[in-house]
PDB file of C-alpha atoms in Angstrom:
ATOM      1  CA  MET P   1       1.696 -19.276 -17.177  1.00  0.00           C
ATOM      2  CA  PRO P   2      -0.805 -16.549 -16.232  1.00  0.00           C
ATOM      3  CA  GLY P   3       0.957 -13.382 -15.250  1.00  0.00           C
ATOM      4  CA  LEU P   4       0.121 -10.483 -12.947  1.00  0.00           C
ATOM      5  CA  ILE P   5      -1.150  -6.978 -13.718  1.00  0.00           C
ATOM      6  CA  VAL P   6      -0.371  -4.197 -11.250  1.00  0.00           C
ATOM      7  CA  ILE P   7      -2.278  -0.906 -11.104  1.00  0.00           C
ATOM      8  CA  CYS P   8      -0.414   1.608  -8.952  1.00  0.00           C
ATOM      9  CA  GLY P   9      -0.004   5.317  -8.373  1.00  0.00           C
ATOM     10  CA  ALA P  10      -0.680   8.084  -5.878  1.00  0.00           C
ATOM     11  CA  THR P  11      -3.952   8.436  -4.014  1.00  0.00           C
ATOM     12  CA  ALA P  12      -7.000   9.783  -5.891  1.00  0.00           C
ATOM     13  CA  THR P  13      -5.650   8.902  -9.341  1.00  0.00           C
ATOM     14  CA  GLY P  14      -8.523   6.543 -10.117  1.00  0.00           C
ATOM     15  CA  LYS P  15      -6.775   3.210  -9.602  1.00  0.00           C
ATOM     16  CA  SER P  16      -9.839   1.440  -8.201  1.00  0.00           C
ATOM     17  CA  GLY P  17     -12.168   2.618 -10.968  1.00  0.00           C
ATOM     18  CA  LEU P  18      -9.793   1.624 -13.746  1.00  0.00           C
ATOM     19  CA  ALA P  19      -9.101  -1.736 -12.102  1.00  0.00           C
ATOM     20  CA  LEU P  20     -12.832  -2.420 -11.801  1.00  0.00           C
ATOM     21  CA  ASP P  21     -13.329  -1.820 -15.539  1.00  0.00           C
ATOM     22  CA  LEU P  22     -10.333  -3.972 -16.476  1.00  0.00           C
ATOM     23  CA  ALA P  23     -11.332  -6.761 -14.105  1.00  0.00           C
ATOM     24  CA  GLN P  24     -14.779  -6.997 -15.686  1.00  0.00           C
ATOM     25  CA  ARG P  25     -13.278  -7.234 -19.169  1.00  0.00           C
ATOM     26  CA  LEU P  26     -10.736  -9.826 -18.055  1.00  0.00           C
ATOM     27  CA  GLY P  27     -13.015 -11.830 -15.798  1.00  0.00           C
ATOM     28  CA  SER P  28     -10.336 -11.488 -13.121  1.00  0.00           C
ATOM     29  CA  PRO P  29     -10.420 -10.664  -9.394  1.00  0.00           C
ATOM     30  CA  ILE P  30      -8.818  -7.633  -7.738  1.00  0.00           C
ATOM     31  CA  LEU P  31      -6.251  -7.948  -4.939  1.00  0.00           C
ATOM     32  CA  SER P  32      -5.790  -4.916  -2.709  1.00  0.00           C
ATOM     33  CA  ALA P  33      -2.321  -3.502  -2.072  1.00  0.00           C
ATOM     34  CA  ASP P  34      -3.338  -0.924   0.514  1.00  0.00           C
ATOM     35  CA  SER P  35      -1.844  -1.053   4.012  1.00  0.00           C
ATOM     36  CA  ARG P  36      -5.030   0.211   5.690  1.00  0.00           C
ATOM     37  CA  GLN P  37      -7.721  -1.511   3.636  1.00  0.00           C
ATOM     38  CA  VAL P  38      -6.584  -4.795   5.143  1.00  0.00           C
ATOM     39  CA  TYR P  39      -8.170  -3.692   8.443  1.00  0.00           C
ATOM     40  CA  ARG P  40     -11.851  -4.173   9.176  1.00  0.00           C
ATOM     41  CA  GLU P  41     -14.034  -1.129   9.946  1.00  0.00           C
ATOM     42  CA  PHE P  42     -11.592   1.317   8.338  1.00  0.00           C
ATOM     43  CA  ASP P  43     -13.717   1.891   5.262  1.00  0.00           C
ATOM     44  CA  ILE P  44     -14.547   5.465   4.300  1.00  0.00           C
ATOM     45  CA  GLY P  45     -11.201   6.965   5.277  1.00  0.00           C
ATOM     46  CA  THR P  46      -9.305   4.358   3.238  1.00  0.00           C
ATOM     47  CA  ALA P  47     -11.561   4.631   0.167  1.00  0.00           C
ATOM     48  CA  LYS P  48     -12.261   0.916   0.433  1.00  0.00           C
ATOM     49  CA  PRO P  49     -14.230  -0.576  -2.506  1.00  0.00           C
ATOM     50  CA  THR P  50     -17.973  -0.415  -1.929  1.00  0.00           C
ATOM     51  CA  VAL P  51     -20.286  -3.368  -1.509  1.00  0.00           C
ATOM     52  CA  ALA P  52     -21.583  -2.703  -5.036  1.00  0.00           C
ATOM     53  CA  ASP P  53     -18.020  -2.864  -6.425  1.00  0.00           C
ATOM     54  CA  ARG P  54     -17.392  -6.149  -4.653  1.00  0.00           C
ATOM     55  CA  LEU P  55     -20.568  -7.609  -6.110  1.00  0.00           C
ATOM     56  CA  LEU P  56     -19.352  -6.731  -9.600  1.00  0.00           C
ATOM     57  CA  VAL P  57     -15.851  -8.164  -9.139  1.00  0.00           C
ATOM     58  CA  PRO P  58     -14.369 -10.424  -6.419  1.00  0.00           C
ATOM     59  CA  HIS P  59     -11.978  -8.471  -4.174  1.00  0.00           C
ATOM     60  CA  TYR P  60      -9.340 -10.047  -1.940  1.00  0.00           C
ATOM     61  CA  LEU P  61      -6.964  -8.866   0.801  1.00  0.00           C
ATOM     62  CA  LEU P  62      -9.631  -6.535   2.200  1.00  0.00           C
ATOM     63  CA  ASP P  63     -10.845  -6.734   5.811  1.00  0.00           C
ATOM     64  CA  ILE P  64      -8.436  -9.532   6.694  1.00  0.00           C
ATOM     65  CA  CYS P  65      -7.259  -8.081  10.037  1.00  0.00           C
ATOM     66  CA  ASP P  66      -8.698  -6.839  13.287  1.00  0.00           C
ATOM     67  CA  PRO P  67      -7.796  -3.141  13.808  1.00  0.00           C
ATOM     68  CA  ARG P  68      -5.858  -4.097  16.937  1.00  0.00           C
ATOM     69  CA  ASP P  69      -3.603  -6.469  15.016  1.00  0.00           C
ATOM     70  CA  ASN P  70      -0.369  -5.588  13.238  1.00  0.00           C
ATOM     71  CA  LEU P  71      -0.037  -6.914   9.708  1.00  0.00           C
ATOM     72  CA  THR P  72       3.643  -6.781   8.760  1.00  0.00           C
ATOM     73  CA  VAL P  73       4.936  -6.436   5.220  1.00  0.00           C
ATOM     74  CA  ALA P  74       6.081 -10.057   5.444  1.00  0.00           C
ATOM     75  CA  ASP P  75       2.569 -11.126   6.474  1.00  0.00           C
ATOM     76  CA  TYR P  76       1.065  -9.232   3.564  1.00  0.00           C
ATOM     77  CA  GLN P  77       3.581 -10.704   1.137  1.00  0.00           C
ATOM     78  CA  ASP P  78       2.684 -14.240   2.223  1.00  0.00           C
ATOM     79  CA  ARG P  79      -1.049 -13.599   1.870  1.00  0.00           C
ATOM     80  CA  ALA P  80      -0.701 -11.834  -1.484  1.00  0.00           C
ATOM     81  CA  LEU P  81       1.513 -14.491  -3.062  1.00  0.00           C
ATOM     82  CA  LYS P  82      -0.902 -17.192  -1.918  1.00  0.00           C
ATOM     83  CA  GLU P  83      -3.892 -15.369  -3.421  1.00  0.00           C
ATOM     84  CA  ILE P  84      -2.027 -14.728  -6.670  1.00  0.00           C
ATOM     85  CA  ALA P  85      -1.097 -18.391  -6.985  1.00  0.00           C
ATOM     86  CA  GLU P  86      -4.694 -19.483  -6.389  1.00  0.00           C
ATOM     87  CA  VAL P  87      -6.044 -17.099  -9.019  1.00  0.00           C
ATOM     88  CA  GLN P  88      -3.385 -18.126 -11.534  1.00  0.00           C
ATOM     89  CA  GLY P  89      -4.268 -21.747 -10.795  1.00  0.00           C
ATOM     90  CA  LEU P  90      -7.696 -20.963 -12.265  1.00  0.00           C
ATOM     91  CA  ASN P  91      -5.945 -19.677 -15.420  1.00  0.00           C
ATOM     92  CA  GLN P  92      -6.821 -16.084 -14.572  1.00  0.00           C
ATOM     93  CA  VAL P  93      -4.592 -13.014 -14.457  1.00  0.00           C
ATOM     94  CA  PRO P  94      -5.091 -11.226 -11.105  1.00  0.00           C
ATOM     95  CA  LEU P  95      -5.037  -7.452 -10.745  1.00  0.00           C
ATOM     96  CA  LEU P  96      -2.927  -6.188  -7.843  1.00  0.00           C
ATOM     97  CA  VAL P  97      -4.177  -2.668  -7.109  1.00  0.00           C
ATOM     98  CA  GLY P  98      -3.082  -0.049  -4.600  1.00  0.00           C
ATOM     99  CA  GLY P  99      -0.799   2.751  -3.533  1.00  0.00           C
ATOM    100  CA  THR P 100       1.263   1.141  -0.776  1.00  0.00           C
ATOM    101  CA  GLY P 101       4.617   1.012  -2.485  1.00  0.00           C
ATOM    102  CA  LEU P 102       6.292  -1.375  -0.070  1.00  0.00           C
ATOM    103  CA  TYR P 103       3.452  -3.895  -0.374  1.00  0.00           C
ATOM    104  CA  LEU P 104       3.743  -3.815  -4.163  1.00  0.00           C
ATOM    105  CA  LYS P 105       7.517  -4.041  -4.098  1.00  0.00           C
ATOM    106  CA  ALA P 106       7.366  -7.002  -1.719  1.00  0.00           C
ATOM    107  CA  VAL P 107       5.344  -8.903  -4.318  1.00  0.00           C
ATOM    108  CA  VAL P 108       6.744  -7.619  -7.621  1.00  0.00           C
ATOM    109  CA  LYS P 109      10.407  -7.698  -6.602  1.00  0.00           C
ATOM    110  CA  GLY P 110      10.053 -10.700  -4.318  1.00  0.00           C
ATOM    111  CA  LEU P 111      11.677  -8.961  -1.362  1.00  0.00           C
ATOM    112  CA  LYS P 112      13.322 -11.263   1.123  1.00  0.00           C
ATOM    113  CA  ILE P 113      11.955 -10.081   4.447  1.00  0.00           C
ATOM    114  CA  PRO P 114      13.220 -11.424   7.781  1.00  0.00           C
ATOM    115  CA  ARG P 115      10.305 -13.153   9.538  1.00  0.00           C
ATOM    116  CA  VAL P 116      10.967 -11.510  12.881  1.00  0.00           C
ATOM    117  CA  ALA P 117       8.023  -9.951  14.671  1.00  0.00           C
ATOM    118  CA  PRO P 118       8.571  -6.658  16.505  1.00  0.00           C
ATOM    119  CA  ASN P 119       9.894  -7.225  20.039  1.00  0.00           C
ATOM    120  CA  PRO P 120       8.940  -4.158  22.114  1.00  0.00           C
ATOM    121  CA  GLN P 121      10.870  -5.282  25.199  1.00  0.00           C
ATOM    122  CA  LEU P 122      14.098  -5.847  23.276  1.00  0.00           C
ATOM    123  CA  ARG P 123      13.692  -2.563  21.393  1.00  0.00           C
ATOM    124  CA  SER P 124      13.120  -0.705  24.643  1.00  0.00           C
ATOM    125  CA  GLN P 125      16.279  -2.165  26.174  1.00  0.00           C
ATOM    126  CA  LEU P 126      18.324  -1.278  23.099  1.00  0.00           C
ATOM    127  CA  ALA P 127      16.855   2.221  22.808  1.00  0.00           C
ATOM    128  CA  ALA P 128      17.814   2.897  26.423  1.00  0.00           C
ATOM    129  CA  LEU P 129      21.465   2.510  25.409  1.00  0.00           C
ATOM    130  CA  GLY P 130      21.229   5.481  23.065  1.00  0.00           C
ATOM    131  CA  GLN P 131      21.566   5.673  19.293  1.00  0.00           C
ATOM    132  CA  GLY P 132      25.321   6.156  19.380  1.00  0.00           C
ATOM    133  CA  GLN P 133      25.989   2.923  21.265  1.00  0.00           C
ATOM    134  CA  CYS P 134      23.381   0.992  19.274  1.00  0.00           C
ATOM    135  CA  TYR P 135      24.954   2.041  15.999  1.00  0.00           C
ATOM    136  CA  ALA P 136      28.395   1.068  17.303  1.00  0.00           C
ATOM    137  CA  MET P 137      27.009  -2.356  18.216  1.00  0.00           C
ATOM    138  CA  LEU P 138      25.540  -2.700  14.730  1.00  0.00           C
ATOM    139  CA  GLN P 139      28.930  -1.864  13.202  1.00  0.00           C
ATOM    140  CA  GLN P 140      30.373  -4.812  15.115  1.00  0.00           C
ATOM    141  CA  VAL P 141      27.713  -7.438  14.381  1.00  0.00           C
ATOM    142  CA  ASP P 142      26.569  -6.315  10.915  1.00  0.00           C
ATOM    143  CA  PRO P 143      28.977  -3.835   9.300  1.00  0.00           C
ATOM    144  CA  GLU P 144      27.364  -4.333   5.888  1.00  0.00           C
ATOM    145  CA  SER P 145      24.075  -2.891   7.152  1.00  0.00           C
ATOM    146  CA  THR P 146      25.796   0.257   8.382  1.00  0.00           C
ATOM    147  CA  THR P 147      26.779   1.066   4.801  1.00  0.00           C
ATOM    148  CA  ARG P 148      23.035   1.515   4.090  1.00  0.00           C
ATOM    149  CA  ILE P 149      21.788   2.764   7.465  1.00  0.00           C
ATOM    150  CA  HIS P 150      22.644   6.321   8.496  1.00  0.00           C
ATOM    151  CA  ALA P 151      24.208   6.774  11.916  1.00  0.00           C
ATOM    152  CA  ASN P 152      21.197   8.852  13.015  1.00  0.00           C
ATOM    153  CA  ASP P 153      18.548   6.425  11.744  1.00  0.00           C
ATOM    154  CA  SER P 154      17.414   4.938  15.045  1.00  0.00           C
ATOM    155  CA  VAL P 155      14.414   3.065  13.586  1.00  0.00           C
ATOM    156  CA  ARG P 156      16.415   1.007  11.105  1.00  0.00           C
ATOM    157  CA  THR P 157      19.293   0.579  13.549  1.00  0.00           C
ATOM    158  CA  LEU P 158      16.998  -0.912  16.188  1.00  0.00           C
ATOM    159  CA  ARG P 159      15.334  -3.156  13.615  1.00  0.00           C
ATOM    160  CA  ALA P 160      18.684  -4.474  12.375  1.00  0.00           C
ATOM    161  CA  LEU P 161      19.846  -5.207  15.944  1.00  0.00           C
ATOM    162  CA  GLU P 162      16.480  -6.773  16.760  1.00  0.00           C
ATOM    163  CA  VAL P 163      16.752  -9.184  13.826  1.00  0.00           C
ATOM    164  CA  PHE P 164      20.328 -10.068  14.727  1.00  0.00           C
ATOM    165  CA  TYR P 165      19.624 -10.817  18.387  1.00  0.00           C
ATOM    166  CA  VAL P 166      16.481 -12.811  17.618  1.00  0.00           C
ATOM    167  CA  THR P 167      17.893 -14.906  14.761  1.00  0.00           C
ATOM    168  CA  GLY P 168      21.641 -14.796  15.372  1.00  0.00           C
ATOM    169  CA  CYS P 169      22.083 -13.792  11.742  1.00  0.00           C
ATOM    170  CA  PRO P 170      22.725 -10.268  10.371  1.00  0.00           C
ATOM    171  CA  ILE P 171      19.755  -8.699   8.643  1.00  0.00           C
ATOM    172  CA  SER P 172      21.959  -7.908   5.634  1.00  0.00           C
ATOM    173  CA  GLN P 173      22.292 -11.658   5.011  1.00  0.00           C
ATOM    174  CA  GLN P 174      18.534 -12.141   5.186  1.00  0.00           C
ATOM    175  CA  GLN P 175      17.604  -9.460   2.688  1.00  0.00           C
ATOM    176  CA  GLY P 176      17.597  -9.310  -1.098  1.00  0.00           C
ATOM    177  CA  GLU P 177      15.173 -10.000  -3.917  1.00  0.00           C
ATOM    178  CA  ASN P 178      13.712 -13.126  -5.489  1.00  0.00           C
ATOM    179  CA  PRO P 179      11.276 -11.921  -8.187  1.00  0.00           C
ATOM    180  CA  PRO P 180       8.402 -14.184  -9.261  1.00  0.00           C
ATOM    181  CA  SER P 181       8.929 -16.298 -12.380  1.00  0.00           C
ATOM    182  CA  TYR P 182       5.690 -15.150 -14.021  1.00  0.00           C
ATOM    183  CA  PRO P 183       5.524 -12.022 -16.216  1.00  0.00           C
ATOM    184  CA  ILE P 184       4.300  -8.806 -14.609  1.00  0.00           C
ATOM    185  CA  LEU P 185       2.813  -5.702 -16.217  1.00  0.00           C
ATOM    186  CA  GLN P 186       2.918  -2.593 -14.030  1.00  0.00           C
ATOM    187  CA  ILE P 187       0.537   0.208 -14.978  1.00  0.00           C
ATOM    188  CA  GLY P 188       1.099   3.527 -13.212  1.00  0.00           C
ATOM    189  CA  LEU P 189      -1.522   6.283 -13.082  1.00  0.00           C
ATOM    190  CA  ASP P 190      -0.648   9.949 -12.666  1.00  0.00           C
ATOM    191  CA  CYS P 191      -1.998  13.378 -13.515  1.00  0.00           C
ATOM    192  CA  THR P 192      -0.417  15.500 -16.243  1.00  0.00           C
ATOM    193  CA  GLU P 193      -0.717  18.578 -14.037  1.00  0.00           C
ATOM    194  CA  VAL P 194      -0.204  18.730 -10.280  1.00  0.00           C
ATOM    195  CA  GLN P 195      -3.277  20.957 -10.038  1.00  0.00           C
ATOM    196  CA  GLU P 196      -5.438  18.150 -11.393  1.00  0.00           C
ATOM    197  CA  GLY P 197      -4.168  15.820  -8.688  1.00  0.00           C
ATOM    198  CA  ASP P 198      -4.908  18.425  -6.042  1.00  0.00           C
ATOM    199  CA  ARG P 199      -8.429  18.887  -7.422  1.00  0.00           C
ATOM    200  CA  ARG P 200      -9.073  15.159  -7.278  1.00  0.00           C
ATOM    201  CA  ILE P 201      -7.877  15.028  -3.665  1.00  0.00           C
ATOM    202  CA  LEU P 202     -10.200  17.877  -2.681  1.00  0.00           C
ATOM    203  CA  ILE P 203     -13.134  16.058  -4.285  1.00  0.00           C
ATOM    204  CA  ARG P 204     -12.155  12.765  -2.632  1.00  0.00           C
ATOM    205  CA  THR P 205     -11.891  14.439   0.776  1.00  0.00           C
ATOM    206  CA  GLN P 206     -15.269  16.141   0.406  1.00  0.00           C
ATOM    207  CA  GLU P 207     -16.886  12.853  -0.599  1.00  0.00           C
ATOM    208  CA  MET P 208     -15.397  11.112   2.445  1.00  0.00           C
ATOM    209  CA  PHE P 209     -16.809  13.658   4.863  1.00  0.00           C
ATOM    210  CA  ASP P 210     -20.180  13.664   3.070  1.00  0.00           C
ATOM    211  CA  ALA P 211     -20.289   9.844   3.275  1.00  0.00           C
ATOM    212  CA  GLY P 212     -20.076   9.807   7.081  1.00  0.00           C
ATOM    213  CA  PHE P 213     -16.339   9.755   7.744  1.00  0.00           C
ATOM    214  CA  VAL P 214     -16.722  11.563  11.078  1.00  0.00           C
ATOM    215  CA  ALA P 215     -19.256   9.004  12.287  1.00  0.00           C
ATOM    216  CA  GLU P 216     -16.921   6.181  11.232  1.00  0.00           C
ATOM    217  CA  VAL P 217     -14.032   7.616  13.252  1.00  0.00           C
ATOM    218  CA  GLU P 218     -16.296   8.271  16.248  1.00  0.00           C
ATOM    219  CA  SER P 219     -17.508   4.663  16.186  1.00  0.00           C
ATOM    220  CA  ILE P 220     -13.955   3.310  16.001  1.00  0.00           C
ATOM    221  CA  CYS P 221     -12.847   5.546  18.891  1.00  0.00           C
ATOM    222  CA  GLU P 222     -15.722   4.338  21.051  1.00  0.00           C
ATOM    223  CA  LYS P 223     -15.016   0.691  20.282  1.00  0.00           C
ATOM    224  CA  TYR P 224     -11.212   0.574  20.414  1.00  0.00           C
ATOM    225  CA  GLY P 225     -10.176   3.744  22.245  1.00  0.00           C
ATOM    226  CA  THR P 226      -8.479   6.840  20.917  1.00  0.00           C
ATOM    227  CA  ASN P 227      -4.973   5.380  21.285  1.00  0.00           C
ATOM    228  CA  LEU P 228      -5.469   2.774  18.570  1.00  0.00           C
ATOM    229  CA  PRO P 229      -2.387   3.159  16.301  1.00  0.00           C
ATOM    230  CA  LEU P 230      -4.462   3.210  13.114  1.00  0.00           C
ATOM    231  CA  LEU P 231      -6.258   6.309  14.394  1.00  0.00           C
ATOM    232  CA  HIS P 232      -2.979   8.200  14.059  1.00  0.00           C
ATOM    233  CA  THR P 233      -2.989   7.705  10.276  1.00  0.00           C
ATOM    234  CA  LEU P 234      -4.028  10.055   7.481  1.00  0.00           C
ATOM    235  CA  GLY P 235      -7.541  11.421   7.842  1.00  0.00           C
ATOM    236  CA  TYR P 236      -8.360   9.543  11.010  1.00  0.00           C
ATOM    237  CA  ALA P 237      -5.917  11.622  13.046  1.00  0.00           C
ATOM    238  CA  GLU P 238      -7.432  14.883  11.802  1.00  0.00           C
ATOM    239  CA  VAL P 239     -11.015  13.784  12.491  1.00  0.00           C
ATOM    240  CA  LYS P 240      -9.977  12.545  15.928  1.00  0.00           C
ATOM    241  CA  GLN P 241      -8.694  16.067  16.634  1.00  0.00           C
ATOM    242  CA  TYR P 242     -12.095  17.438  15.652  1.00  0.00           C
ATOM    243  CA  LEU P 243     -13.916  14.978  17.887  1.00  0.00           C
ATOM    244  CA  ALA P 244     -11.643  16.012  20.762  1.00  0.00           C
ATOM    245  CA  GLY P 245     -12.654  19.638  20.219  1.00  0.00           C
ATOM    246  CA  GLU P 246      -9.144  20.694  19.221  1.00  0.00           C
ATOM    247  CA  ILE P 247     -10.087  21.914  15.733  1.00  0.00           C
ATOM    248  CA  SER P 248     -13.276  22.588  13.778  1.00  0.00           C
ATOM    249  CA  ARG P 249     -14.824  20.179  11.284  1.00  0.00           C
ATOM    250  CA  GLU P 250     -13.802  22.521   8.455  1.00  0.00           C
ATOM    251  CA  GLU P 251     -10.218  22.551   9.712  1.00  0.00           C
ATOM    252  CA  ALA P 252     -10.216  18.754   9.956  1.00  0.00           C
ATOM    253  CA  GLN P 253     -11.330  18.524   6.349  1.00  0.00           C
ATOM    254  CA  GLU P 254      -8.784  21.105   5.172  1.00  0.00           C
ATOM    255  CA  LEU P 255      -5.948  19.396   7.049  1.00  0.00           C
ATOM    256  CA  THR P 256      -6.958  16.009   5.655  1.00  0.00           C
ATOM    257  CA  ALA P 257      -6.778  17.382   2.123  1.00  0.00           C
ATOM    258  CA  LEU P 258      -3.441  19.104   2.810  1.00  0.00           C
ATOM    259  CA  HIS P 259      -1.838  16.038   4.353  1.00  0.00           C
ATOM    260  CA  THR P 260      -3.222  13.863   1.554  1.00  0.00           C
ATOM    261  CA  ARG P 261      -1.558  16.104  -1.041  1.00  0.00           C
ATOM    262  CA  GLN P 262       1.733  15.779   0.854  1.00  0.00           C
ATOM    263  CA  PHE P 263       1.312  12.013   1.041  1.00  0.00           C
ATOM    264  CA  ALA P 264       0.520  11.796  -2.692  1.00  0.00           C
ATOM    265  CA  LYS P 265       3.743  13.671  -3.452  1.00  0.00           C
ATOM    266  CA  ARG P 266       5.733  11.082  -1.494  1.00  0.00           C
ATOM    267  CA  GLN P 267       3.914   8.282  -3.312  1.00  0.00           C
ATOM    268  CA  ARG P 268       4.782   9.754  -6.705  1.00  0.00           C
ATOM    269  CA  THR P 269       8.434  10.002  -5.695  1.00  0.00           C
ATOM    270  CA  TRP P 270       8.444   6.355  -4.604  1.00  0.00           C
ATOM    271  CA  PHE P 271       6.809   5.003  -7.753  1.00  0.00           C
ATOM    272  CA  ARG P 272       8.908   7.133 -10.108  1.00  0.00           C
ATOM    273  CA  GLY P 273      11.935   5.295  -8.781  1.00  0.00           C
ATOM    274  CA  ASP P 274      10.714   2.092 -10.453  1.00  0.00           C
ATOM    275  CA  ARG P 275      11.511   2.238 -14.159  1.00  0.00           C
ATOM    276  CA  THR P 276       9.534  -0.907 -14.931  1.00  0.00           C
ATOM    277  CA  ILE P 277       6.247   0.954 -14.364  1.00  0.00           C
ATOM    278  CA  GLU P 278       4.474   2.102 -17.550  1.00  0.00           C
ATOM    279  CA  TRP P 279       2.770   5.436 -16.950  1.00  0.00           C
ATOM    280  CA  PHE P 280      -0.609   6.658 -18.187  1.00  0.00           C
ATOM    281  CA  ALA P 281      -2.137  10.106 -17.723  1.00  0.00           C
ATOM    282  CA  VAL P 282      -5.448   9.881 -15.892  1.00  0.00           C
ATOM    283  CA  ASP P 283      -6.738  13.160 -17.305  1.00  0.00           C
ATOM    284  CA  GLN P 284      -6.912  11.783 -20.851  1.00  0.00           C
ATOM    285  CA  PRO P 285     -10.433  10.835 -22.054  1.00  0.00           C
ATOM    286  CA  ASP P 286      -9.345   7.537 -23.632  1.00  0.00           C
ATOM    287  CA  LEU P 287      -7.473   6.221 -20.583  1.00  0.00           C
ATOM    288  CA  LEU P 288      -9.374   2.936 -20.320  1.00  0.00           C
ATOM    289  CA  GLU P 289      -8.921   2.062 -23.987  1.00  0.00           C
ATOM    290  CA  ARG P 290      -5.234   2.947 -23.993  1.00  0.00           C
ATOM    291  CA  VAL P 291      -4.598   0.802 -20.922  1.00  0.00           C
ATOM    292  CA  TRP P 292      -6.785  -1.983 -22.322  1.00  0.00           C
ATOM    293  CA  HIS P 293      -4.737  -1.983 -25.545  1.00  0.00           C
ATOM    294  CA  ARG P 294      -1.548  -2.380 -23.485  1.00  0.00           C
ATOM    295  CA  VAL P 295      -3.081  -5.156 -21.404  1.00  0.00           C
ATOM    296  CA  GLN P 296      -4.096  -7.050 -24.535  1.00  0.00           C
ATOM    297  CA  GLY P 297      -0.535  -6.778 -25.815  1.00  0.00           C
ATOM    298  CA  PHE P 298       0.717  -8.138 -22.509  1.00  0.00           C
ATOM    299  CA  LEU P 299      -1.704 -11.069 -22.638  1.00  0.00           C
ATOM    300  CA  GLU P 300      -0.596 -11.953 -26.156  1.00  0.00           C
ATOM    301  CA  GLN P 301       3.000 -12.534 -25.062  1.00  0.00           C
ATOM    302  CA  PRO P 302       4.092 -16.174 -25.481  1.00  0.00           C
ATOM    303  CA  LYS P 303       4.515 -16.675 -21.721  1.00  0.00           C
ATOM    304  CA  ILE P 304       0.934 -15.679 -20.964  1.00  0.00           C
ATOM    305  CA  ALA P 305      -1.593 -18.496 -20.990  1.00  0.00           C
ATOM    306  CA  SER P 306      -4.768 -18.139 -23.026  1.00  0.00           C
ATOM    307  CA  VAL P 307      -7.265 -16.019 -21.095  1.00  0.00           C
ATOM    308  CA  SER P 308     -10.887 -15.431 -21.959  1.00  0.00           C
ATOM    309  CA  VAL P 309     -11.552 -11.703 -22.287  1.00  0.00           C
ATOM    310  CA  THR P 310     -14.454  -9.592 -23.486  1.00  0.00           C
ATOM    311  CA  SER P 311     -14.206  -6.294 -25.302  1.00  0.00           C
TER     312      SER P 311
END
């Protein structure tokens, strides 16, 4: 059975470049695991693969949603598992590449996610009761969840109550894991020194602004309005401030780099919690060959079907 290769890590660690090289050697497609690359028109600010990259290697799970839509983790999981199965059906090993930890965990761990869409009206009614009363209600209908949800965590409390009132079943009974049966190799990329990661982020940010990031944000604002939720995300929010005259272009760029460094730190913390990830230092000159050697070892396992590769 063909397996799955995951390339993960914090932003600006070179995941896309490494994946592109591996995909060409394997003759395999790349599946994105980025929560913003799924949306059309959000290109430069999400470091979406270029047209040239997509001509070299087929890419999937990019541009699959309108910016006004809301792709849930459950939606992504369904789409990703379907794409993986189709690629494996061609006797190929897909590469799942990205830095959205929850997307990757949903696939790799087989998270059981309640298929309940957000219900703004119900949430509003519950929120009006106050967190104290909502948490007390949750203790009555789903005491198991309250052992994992803090009494002050209003977001998770409302979600748990929402799932219960929509389905009639506690969210704790609808969660868990059901990992895929095929073998999975998880490759994590990180910098040996924090300073190297910061340097890469500064370069990435400069390249984004040089590539027309401001014009991209301006176009999106004009088309969808400045209240589009995606415009409140990393990079887009800072440029939107600049376009509104609240800060200078230089400040927008500096804040984008700062907030990206903070985000990368949170990503590293998330991924380090998964001990099944095999880590490689991106600032080593032989990175590609070291990862390629590991991939070949993975492909030679008895459970992996024969795959045509080129050196």
